Short mmCIF file of C-alpha atoms in Angstrom, two decimals:
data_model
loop_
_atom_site.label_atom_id
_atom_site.label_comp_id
_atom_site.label_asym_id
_atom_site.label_seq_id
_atom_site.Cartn_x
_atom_site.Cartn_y
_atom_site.Cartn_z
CA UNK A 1 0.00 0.00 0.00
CA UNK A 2 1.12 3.49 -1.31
CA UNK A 3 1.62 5.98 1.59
CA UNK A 4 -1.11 9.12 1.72
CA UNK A 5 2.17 11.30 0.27
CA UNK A 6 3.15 8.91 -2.09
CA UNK A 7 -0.91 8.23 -3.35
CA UNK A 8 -1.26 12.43 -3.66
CA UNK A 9 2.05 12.54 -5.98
CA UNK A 10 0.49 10.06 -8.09
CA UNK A 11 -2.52 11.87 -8.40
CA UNK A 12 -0.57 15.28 -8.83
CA UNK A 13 1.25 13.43 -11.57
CA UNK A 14 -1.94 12.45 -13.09
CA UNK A 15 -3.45 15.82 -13.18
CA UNK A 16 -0.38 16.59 -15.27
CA UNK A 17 -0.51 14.27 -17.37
CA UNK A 18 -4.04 14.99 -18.08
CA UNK A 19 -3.60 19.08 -18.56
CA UNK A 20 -0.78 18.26 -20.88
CA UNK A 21 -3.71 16.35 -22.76
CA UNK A 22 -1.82 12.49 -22.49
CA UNK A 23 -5.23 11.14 -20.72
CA UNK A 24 -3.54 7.55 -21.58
CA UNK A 25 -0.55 8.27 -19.58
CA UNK A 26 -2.55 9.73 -16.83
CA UNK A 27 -4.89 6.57 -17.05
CA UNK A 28 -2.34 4.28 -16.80
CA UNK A 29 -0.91 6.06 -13.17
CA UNK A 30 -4.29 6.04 -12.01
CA UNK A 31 -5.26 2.28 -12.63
CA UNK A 32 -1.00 1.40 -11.26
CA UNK A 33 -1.36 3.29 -8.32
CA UNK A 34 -5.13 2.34 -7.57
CA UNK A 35 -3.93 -0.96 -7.58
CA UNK A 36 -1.68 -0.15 -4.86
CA UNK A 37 -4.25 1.75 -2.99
CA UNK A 38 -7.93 1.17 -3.74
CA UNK A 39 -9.44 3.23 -1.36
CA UNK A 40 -7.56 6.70 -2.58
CA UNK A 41 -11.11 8.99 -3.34
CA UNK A 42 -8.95 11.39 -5.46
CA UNK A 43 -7.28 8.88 -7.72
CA UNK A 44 -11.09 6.98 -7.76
CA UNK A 45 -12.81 9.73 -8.93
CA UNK A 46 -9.51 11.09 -11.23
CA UNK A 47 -9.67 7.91 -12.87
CA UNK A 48 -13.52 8.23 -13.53
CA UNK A 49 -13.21 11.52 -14.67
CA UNK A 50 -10.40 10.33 -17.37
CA UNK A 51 -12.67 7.56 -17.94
CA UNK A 52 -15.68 9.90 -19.23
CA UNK A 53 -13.04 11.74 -21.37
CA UNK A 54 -12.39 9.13 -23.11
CA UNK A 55 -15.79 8.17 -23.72
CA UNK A 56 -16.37 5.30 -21.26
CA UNK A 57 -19.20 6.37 -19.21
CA UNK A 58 -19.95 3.03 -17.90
CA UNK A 59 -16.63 2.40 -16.62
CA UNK A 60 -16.20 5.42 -15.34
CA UNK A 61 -19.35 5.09 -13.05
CA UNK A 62 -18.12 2.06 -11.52
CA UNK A 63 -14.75 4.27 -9.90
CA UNK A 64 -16.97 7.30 -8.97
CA UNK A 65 -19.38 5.39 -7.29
CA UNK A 66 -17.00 4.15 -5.04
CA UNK A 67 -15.38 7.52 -4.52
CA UNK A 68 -18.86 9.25 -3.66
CA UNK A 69 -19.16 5.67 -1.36
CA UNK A 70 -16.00 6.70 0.32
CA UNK A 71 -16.15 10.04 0.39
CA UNK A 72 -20.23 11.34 0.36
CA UNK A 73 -19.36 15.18 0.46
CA UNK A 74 -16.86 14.83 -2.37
CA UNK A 75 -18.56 16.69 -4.93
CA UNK A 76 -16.51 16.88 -7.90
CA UNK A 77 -17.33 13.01 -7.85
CA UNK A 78 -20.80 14.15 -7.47
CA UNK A 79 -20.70 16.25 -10.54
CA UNK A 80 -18.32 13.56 -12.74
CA UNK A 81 -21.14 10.78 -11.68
CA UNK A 82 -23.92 12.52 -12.84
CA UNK A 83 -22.39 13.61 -16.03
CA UNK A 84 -21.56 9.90 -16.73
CA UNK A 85 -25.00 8.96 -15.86
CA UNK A 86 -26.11 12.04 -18.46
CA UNK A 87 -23.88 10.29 -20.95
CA UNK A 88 -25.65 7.19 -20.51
CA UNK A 89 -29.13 8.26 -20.74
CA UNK A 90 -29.60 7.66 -17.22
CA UNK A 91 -31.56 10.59 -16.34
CA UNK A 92 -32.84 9.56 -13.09
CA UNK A 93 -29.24 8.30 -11.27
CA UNK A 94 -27.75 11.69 -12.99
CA UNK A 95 -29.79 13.99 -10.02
#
């Protein structure tokens, strides 16, 4: 297991990756270090997020859920849910 430093460097590294528009690269840290620490909210709903970029709403919902599971007053994984859910016609889990 990643330590709570070593988990937010990974996400900061993601978040890099991702505003210099390699969302592949920034995938891959997210699903390596997830792997290493599965209960991280921020790389959870990071990784959803990149996961609705790249057109994969379903995924995606299964890795937000979890973060809003986690974290209930996280609402960036709020918003990110209920745009997948838009993106899947899925009007009524999108409120």
């Amino acid at each position: 297991m990643l330590t709570e430093d070593k988990s937010r460097a990974k996400c900061y590294q993601a978040l890099s990756l991702l505003n210099s528009k390699q969302i592949k690269k920034a995938e891959n840290i997210c699903r390596e270090t997830r792997s290493s620490d599965a209960k991280d909210v921020n790389l959870l709903a990071l990784l959803g997020m990149i996961l609705v970029m790249r057109g994969e709403p379903a995924e995606a919902v299964k890795f937000l859920k979890r973060a809003v599971k986690n974290e209930p007053d996280f609402a960036k994984a709020h918003q990110d849910l209920g745009n997948a859910y838009l993106l899947l016609e899925k009007y009524k889990e999108a409120i």
